[in-house]
Tab-separated table of C-alpha atoms in Angstrom:
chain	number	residue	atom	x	y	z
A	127	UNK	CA	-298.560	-16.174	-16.883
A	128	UNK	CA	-298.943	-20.162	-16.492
A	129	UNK	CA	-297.394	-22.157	-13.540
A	130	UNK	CA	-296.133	-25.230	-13.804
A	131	UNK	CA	-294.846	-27.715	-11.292
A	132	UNK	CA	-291.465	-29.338	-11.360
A	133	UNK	CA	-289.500	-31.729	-9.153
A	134	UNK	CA	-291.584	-30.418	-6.437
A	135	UNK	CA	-291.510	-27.225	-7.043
A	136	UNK	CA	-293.798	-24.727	-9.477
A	137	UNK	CA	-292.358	-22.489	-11.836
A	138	UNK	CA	-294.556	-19.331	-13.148
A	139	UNK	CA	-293.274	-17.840	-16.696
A	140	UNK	CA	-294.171	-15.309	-18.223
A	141	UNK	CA	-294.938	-14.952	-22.096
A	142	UNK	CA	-292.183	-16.980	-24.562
A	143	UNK	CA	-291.680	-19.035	-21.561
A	144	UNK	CA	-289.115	-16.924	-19.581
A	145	UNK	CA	-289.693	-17.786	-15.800
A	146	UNK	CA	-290.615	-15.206	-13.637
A	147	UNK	CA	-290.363	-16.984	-9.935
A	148	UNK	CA	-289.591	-20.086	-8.260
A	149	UNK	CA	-291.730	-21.405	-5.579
A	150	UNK	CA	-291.048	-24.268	-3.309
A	151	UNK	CA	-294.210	-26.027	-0.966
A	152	UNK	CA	-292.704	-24.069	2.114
A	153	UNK	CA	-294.177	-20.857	0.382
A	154	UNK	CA	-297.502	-22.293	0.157
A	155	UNK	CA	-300.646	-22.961	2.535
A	156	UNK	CA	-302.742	-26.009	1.945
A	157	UNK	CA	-306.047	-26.018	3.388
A	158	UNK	CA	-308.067	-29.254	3.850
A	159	UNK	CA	-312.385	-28.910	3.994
A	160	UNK	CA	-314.233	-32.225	4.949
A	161	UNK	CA	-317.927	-32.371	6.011
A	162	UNK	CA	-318.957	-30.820	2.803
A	163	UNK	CA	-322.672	-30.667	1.564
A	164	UNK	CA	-322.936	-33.515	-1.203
A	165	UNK	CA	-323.806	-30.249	-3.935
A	166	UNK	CA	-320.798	-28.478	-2.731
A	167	UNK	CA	-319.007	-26.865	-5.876
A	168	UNK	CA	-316.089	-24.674	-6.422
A	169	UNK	CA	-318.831	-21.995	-6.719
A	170	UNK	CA	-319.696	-22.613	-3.042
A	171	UNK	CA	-316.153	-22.546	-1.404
A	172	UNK	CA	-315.854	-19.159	-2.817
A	173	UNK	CA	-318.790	-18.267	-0.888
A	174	UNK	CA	-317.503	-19.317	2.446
A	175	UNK	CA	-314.599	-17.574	1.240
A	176	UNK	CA	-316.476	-14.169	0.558
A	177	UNK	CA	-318.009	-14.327	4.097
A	178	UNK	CA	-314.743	-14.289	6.024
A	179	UNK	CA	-313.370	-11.661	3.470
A	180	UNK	CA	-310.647	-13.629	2.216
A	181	UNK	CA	-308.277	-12.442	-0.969
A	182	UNK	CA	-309.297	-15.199	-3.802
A	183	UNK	CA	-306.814	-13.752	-6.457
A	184	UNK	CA	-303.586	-16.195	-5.099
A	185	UNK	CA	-305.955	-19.181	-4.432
A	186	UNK	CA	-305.997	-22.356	-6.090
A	187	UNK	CA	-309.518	-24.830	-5.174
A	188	UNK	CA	-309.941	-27.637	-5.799
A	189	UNK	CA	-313.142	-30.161	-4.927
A	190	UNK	CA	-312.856	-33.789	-4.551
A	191	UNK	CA	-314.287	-36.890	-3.773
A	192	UNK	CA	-313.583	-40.258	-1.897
A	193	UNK	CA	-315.084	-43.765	-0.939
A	194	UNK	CA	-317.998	-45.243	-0.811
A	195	UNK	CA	-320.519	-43.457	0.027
A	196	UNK	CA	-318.995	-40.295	-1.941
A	197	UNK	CA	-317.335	-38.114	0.731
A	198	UNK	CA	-316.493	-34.852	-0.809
A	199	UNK	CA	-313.477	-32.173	0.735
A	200	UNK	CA	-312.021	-29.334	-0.622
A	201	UNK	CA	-308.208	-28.061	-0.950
A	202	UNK	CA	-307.463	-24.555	-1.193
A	203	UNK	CA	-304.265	-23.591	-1.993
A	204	UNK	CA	-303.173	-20.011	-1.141
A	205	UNK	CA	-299.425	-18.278	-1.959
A	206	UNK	CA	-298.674	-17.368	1.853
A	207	UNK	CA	-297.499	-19.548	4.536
A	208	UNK	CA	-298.551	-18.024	7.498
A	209	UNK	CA	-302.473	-18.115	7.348
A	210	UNK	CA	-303.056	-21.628	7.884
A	211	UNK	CA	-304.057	-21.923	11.201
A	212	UNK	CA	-306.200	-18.546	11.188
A	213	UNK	CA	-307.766	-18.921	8.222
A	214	UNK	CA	-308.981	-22.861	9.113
A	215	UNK	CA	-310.244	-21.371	12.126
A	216	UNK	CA	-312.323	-18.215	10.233
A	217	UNK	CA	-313.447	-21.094	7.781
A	218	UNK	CA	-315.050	-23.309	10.431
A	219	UNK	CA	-316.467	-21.130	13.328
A	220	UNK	CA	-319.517	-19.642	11.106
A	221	UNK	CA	-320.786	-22.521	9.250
A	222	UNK	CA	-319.886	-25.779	12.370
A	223	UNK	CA	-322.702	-24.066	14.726
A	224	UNK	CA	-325.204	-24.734	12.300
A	225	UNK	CA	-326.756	-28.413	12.336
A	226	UNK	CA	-326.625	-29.006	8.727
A	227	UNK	CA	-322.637	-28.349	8.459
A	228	UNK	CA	-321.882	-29.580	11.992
A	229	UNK	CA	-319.412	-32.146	10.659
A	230	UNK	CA	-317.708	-29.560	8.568
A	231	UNK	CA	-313.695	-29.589	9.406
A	232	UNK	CA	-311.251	-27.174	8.017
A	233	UNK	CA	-307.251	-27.327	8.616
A	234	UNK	CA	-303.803	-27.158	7.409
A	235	UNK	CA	-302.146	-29.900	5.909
A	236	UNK	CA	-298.784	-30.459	3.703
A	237	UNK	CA	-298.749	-28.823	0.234
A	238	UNK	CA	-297.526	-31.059	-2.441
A	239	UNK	CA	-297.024	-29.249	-5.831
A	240	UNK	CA	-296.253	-32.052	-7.481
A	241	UNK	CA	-299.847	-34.529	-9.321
A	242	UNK	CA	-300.575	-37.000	-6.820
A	243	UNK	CA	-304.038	-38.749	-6.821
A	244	UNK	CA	-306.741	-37.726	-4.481
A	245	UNK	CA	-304.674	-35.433	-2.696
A	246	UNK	CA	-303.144	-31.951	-4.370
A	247	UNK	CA	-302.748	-31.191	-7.671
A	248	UNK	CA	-299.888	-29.377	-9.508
A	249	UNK	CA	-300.691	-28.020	-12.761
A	250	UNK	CA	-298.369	-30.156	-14.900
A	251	UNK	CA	-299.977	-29.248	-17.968
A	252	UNK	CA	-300.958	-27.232	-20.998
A	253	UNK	CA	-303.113	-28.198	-23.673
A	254	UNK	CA	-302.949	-25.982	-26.673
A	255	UNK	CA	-304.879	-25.827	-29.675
A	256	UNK	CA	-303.101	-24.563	-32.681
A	257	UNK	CA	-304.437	-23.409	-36.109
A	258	UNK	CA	-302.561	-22.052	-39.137
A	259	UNK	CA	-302.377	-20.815	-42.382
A	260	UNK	CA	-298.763	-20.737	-44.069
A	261	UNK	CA	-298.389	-19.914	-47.894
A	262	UNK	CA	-296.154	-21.698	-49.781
A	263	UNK	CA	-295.127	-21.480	-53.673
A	264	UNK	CA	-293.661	-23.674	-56.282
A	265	UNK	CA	-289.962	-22.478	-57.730
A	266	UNK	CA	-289.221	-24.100	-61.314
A	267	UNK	CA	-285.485	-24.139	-61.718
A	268	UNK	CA	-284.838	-24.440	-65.961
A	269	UNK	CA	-282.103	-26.129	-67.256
A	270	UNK	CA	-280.596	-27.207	-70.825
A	271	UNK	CA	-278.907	-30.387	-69.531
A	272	UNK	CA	-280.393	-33.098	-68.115
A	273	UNK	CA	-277.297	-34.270	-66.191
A	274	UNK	CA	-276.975	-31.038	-64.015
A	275	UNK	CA	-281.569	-30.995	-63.491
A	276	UNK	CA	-281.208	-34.749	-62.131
A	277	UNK	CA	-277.763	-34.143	-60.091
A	278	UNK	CA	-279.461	-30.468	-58.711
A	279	UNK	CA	-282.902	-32.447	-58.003
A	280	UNK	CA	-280.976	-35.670	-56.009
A	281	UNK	CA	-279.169	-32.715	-53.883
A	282	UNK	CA	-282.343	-31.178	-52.880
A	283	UNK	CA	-284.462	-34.463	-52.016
A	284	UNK	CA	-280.861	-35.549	-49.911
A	285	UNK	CA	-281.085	-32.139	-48.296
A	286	UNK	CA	-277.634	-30.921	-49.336
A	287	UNK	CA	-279.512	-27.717	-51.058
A	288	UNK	CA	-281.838	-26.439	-48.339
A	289	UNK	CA	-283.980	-23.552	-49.027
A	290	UNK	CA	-284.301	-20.697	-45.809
A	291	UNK	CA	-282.964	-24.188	-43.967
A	292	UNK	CA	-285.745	-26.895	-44.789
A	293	UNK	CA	-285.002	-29.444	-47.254
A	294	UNK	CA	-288.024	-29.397	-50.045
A	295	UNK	CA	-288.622	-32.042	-52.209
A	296	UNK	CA	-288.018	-31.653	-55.843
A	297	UNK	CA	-289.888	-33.639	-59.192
A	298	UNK	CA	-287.640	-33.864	-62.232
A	299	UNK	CA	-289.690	-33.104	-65.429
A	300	UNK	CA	-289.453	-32.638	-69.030
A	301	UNK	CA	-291.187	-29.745	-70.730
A	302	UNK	CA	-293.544	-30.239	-73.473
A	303	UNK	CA	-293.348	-26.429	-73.802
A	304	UNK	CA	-292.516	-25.647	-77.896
A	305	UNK	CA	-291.716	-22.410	-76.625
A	306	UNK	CA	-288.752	-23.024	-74.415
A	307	UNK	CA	-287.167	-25.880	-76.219
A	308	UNK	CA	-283.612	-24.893	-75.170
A	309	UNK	CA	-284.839	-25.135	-71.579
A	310	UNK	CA	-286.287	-28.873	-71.696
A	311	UNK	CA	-285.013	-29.904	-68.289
A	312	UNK	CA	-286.919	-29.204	-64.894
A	313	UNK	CA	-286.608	-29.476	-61.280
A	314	UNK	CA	-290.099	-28.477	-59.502
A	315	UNK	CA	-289.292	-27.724	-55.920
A	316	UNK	CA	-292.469	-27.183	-54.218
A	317	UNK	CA	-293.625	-25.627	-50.554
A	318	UNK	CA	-291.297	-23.102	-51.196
A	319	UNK	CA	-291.869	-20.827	-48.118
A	320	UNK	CA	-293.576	-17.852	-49.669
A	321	UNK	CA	-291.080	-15.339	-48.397
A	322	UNK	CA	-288.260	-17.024	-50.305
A	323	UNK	CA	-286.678	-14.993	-53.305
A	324	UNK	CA	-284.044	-16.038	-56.004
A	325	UNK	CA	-281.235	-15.378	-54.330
A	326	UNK	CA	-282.753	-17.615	-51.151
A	327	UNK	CA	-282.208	-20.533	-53.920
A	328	UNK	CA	-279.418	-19.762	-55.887
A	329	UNK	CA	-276.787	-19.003	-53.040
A	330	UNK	CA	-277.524	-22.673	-51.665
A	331	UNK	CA	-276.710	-24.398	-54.584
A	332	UNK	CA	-273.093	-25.176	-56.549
A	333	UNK	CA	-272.512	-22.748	-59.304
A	334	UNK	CA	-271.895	-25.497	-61.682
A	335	UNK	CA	-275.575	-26.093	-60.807
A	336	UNK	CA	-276.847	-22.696	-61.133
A	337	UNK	CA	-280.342	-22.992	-63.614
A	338	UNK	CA	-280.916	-20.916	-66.601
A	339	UNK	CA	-283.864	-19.600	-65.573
A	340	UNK	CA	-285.428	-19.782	-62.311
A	341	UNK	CA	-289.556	-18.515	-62.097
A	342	UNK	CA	-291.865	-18.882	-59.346
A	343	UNK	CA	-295.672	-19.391	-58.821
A	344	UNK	CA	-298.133	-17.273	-57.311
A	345	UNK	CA	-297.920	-18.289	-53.285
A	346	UNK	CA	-301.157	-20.334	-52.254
A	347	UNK	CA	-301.630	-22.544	-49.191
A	348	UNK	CA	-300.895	-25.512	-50.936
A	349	UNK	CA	-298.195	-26.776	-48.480
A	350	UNK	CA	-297.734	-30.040	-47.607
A	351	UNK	CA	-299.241	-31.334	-43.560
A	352	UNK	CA	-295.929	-32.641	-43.068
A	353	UNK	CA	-293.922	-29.327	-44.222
A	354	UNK	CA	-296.183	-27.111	-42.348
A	355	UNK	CA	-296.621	-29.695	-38.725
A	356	UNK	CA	-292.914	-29.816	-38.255
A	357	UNK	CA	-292.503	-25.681	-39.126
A	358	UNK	CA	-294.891	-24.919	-36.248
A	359	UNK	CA	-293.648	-27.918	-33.983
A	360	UNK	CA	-290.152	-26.292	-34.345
A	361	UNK	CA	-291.907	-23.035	-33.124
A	362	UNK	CA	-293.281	-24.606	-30.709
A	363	UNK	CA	-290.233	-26.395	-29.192
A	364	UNK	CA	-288.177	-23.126	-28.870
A	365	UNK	CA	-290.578	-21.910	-26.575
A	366	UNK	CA	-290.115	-24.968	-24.056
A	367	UNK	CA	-290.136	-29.121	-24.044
A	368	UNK	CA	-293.228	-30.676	-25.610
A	369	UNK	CA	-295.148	-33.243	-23.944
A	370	UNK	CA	-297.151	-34.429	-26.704
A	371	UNK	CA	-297.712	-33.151	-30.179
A	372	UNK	CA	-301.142	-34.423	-32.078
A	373	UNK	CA	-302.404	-33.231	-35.463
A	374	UNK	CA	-305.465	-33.374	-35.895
A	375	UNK	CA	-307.935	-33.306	-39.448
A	376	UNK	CA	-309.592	-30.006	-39.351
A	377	UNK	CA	-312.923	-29.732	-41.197
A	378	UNK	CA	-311.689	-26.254	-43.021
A	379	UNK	CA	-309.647	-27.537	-45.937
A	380	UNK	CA	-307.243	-24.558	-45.570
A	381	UNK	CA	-306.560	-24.823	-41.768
A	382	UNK	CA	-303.818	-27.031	-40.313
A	383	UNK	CA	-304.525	-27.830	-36.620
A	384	UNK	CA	-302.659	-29.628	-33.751
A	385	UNK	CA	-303.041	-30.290	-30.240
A	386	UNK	CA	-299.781	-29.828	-27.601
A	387	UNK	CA	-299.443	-31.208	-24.433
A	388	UNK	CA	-296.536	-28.677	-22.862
């Protein structure tokens, strides 16, 4: 599950983003540690915590520091309202008798779950690393008039012919090929997803425009950064707003890769 805070508030989903509770700062105890060891680590709250037998499972830590000289504190954030004032007082009893954390203060204070600087933090959030393989093929559509190959190529670079609903680009050529001579004209459409057939082609297309013969290559993963960044983007955006979205060069020539800020 990942939680996310919103106008205040933090939202927990579940997997393909369908939310699974809404919780609101009155839900929520916010605990406040000062007189902290310089060293002290997230690693050493738990401790404390362990010795007073507290549940870590709900709690959120976080360890901070302010002014000059550094000052750290501690904010634990636990998913019950009622323990504040017991739990401050289980916190500081044990360790305040001892000299070396006499100055050490725990209580409640006001749970914001929303980012605010030196105070508490929200998880606003996500950064996710994608990689990817998609295969792709090239279709060669084979006509005898050059009229109808440049009108079907201008309707798939303008997007009117759309193949399994993405708009390919498409090269005009004429074939040197002695063996097809009645078939001169050709329009190569290329990142054609790999699970498109014949029929995925022809039924977008004008029959006036329908080829003569229609052959594909063997699928490789030859597609285009552009083709292949906006297919997973799209992916990505059904699932839930996107922050940020950042491809990035990967060193493997094959893999695409992206980071998303969600």
């Amino acid at each position: 599950m990942i939680a996310r805070a919103i106008s205040g508030s933090l939202a927990v989903f579940e997997d393909g983003g369908q939310v699974y509770k809404v919780l609101v700062p009155s839900d929520f105890t916010t605990i406040r540690i000062t007189g902290l060891p310089q060293n002290a680590t997230i690693g050493y709250i738990e401790t404390m915590l362990d010795r007073v037998g507290t549940d870590q499972s709900e709690i959120c830590i976080r360890v901070a520091s302010n002014g000059t000289p550094r000052l750290l504190c501690a904010y634990l954030r636990l998913g019950c309202s009622t323990v504040g004032s017991v739990l401050s007082e289980e916190l500081e009893s044990p360790w305040s008798r001892l000299g070396f954390y006499s100055k050490l203060k725990a209580s409640p204070v006001p749970t914001r779950l929303s980012s605010v600087s030196g105070t508490s933090r929200g998880v606003d959030f996500h950064k996710v690393i994608f990689f990817w393989y998609r295969s792709t093929k090239t279709a060669t559509l084979k006509y005898a008039d050059e009229d109808t190959a440049s009108i079907t190529c201008s309707n798939f670079n303008e997007g009117y012919y759309r193949v399994m609903g993405e708009q390919l680009k498409c090269s005009p050529v004429l074939s040197d090929l002695q063996t097809d001579q009645n078939h001169r004209f050709l329009c190569i459409l290329r990142n054609v997803p790999a699970s498109a057939d014949e029929e995925d082609i022809l039924t977008t297309m004008d029959e006036k425009h329908t080829p003569e013969k229609l052959d594909f290559s063997v699928a490789s993963y030859g597609a285009s950064d552009e083709m292949t960044s906006n297919f997973v983007k799209e992916l990505c955006s059904a699932i839930g707003p996107l922050e940020s979205w950042e491809p990035v060069q990967d060193l493997r020539p094959l893999t695409k890769r992206v980071k998303v800020r969600a």
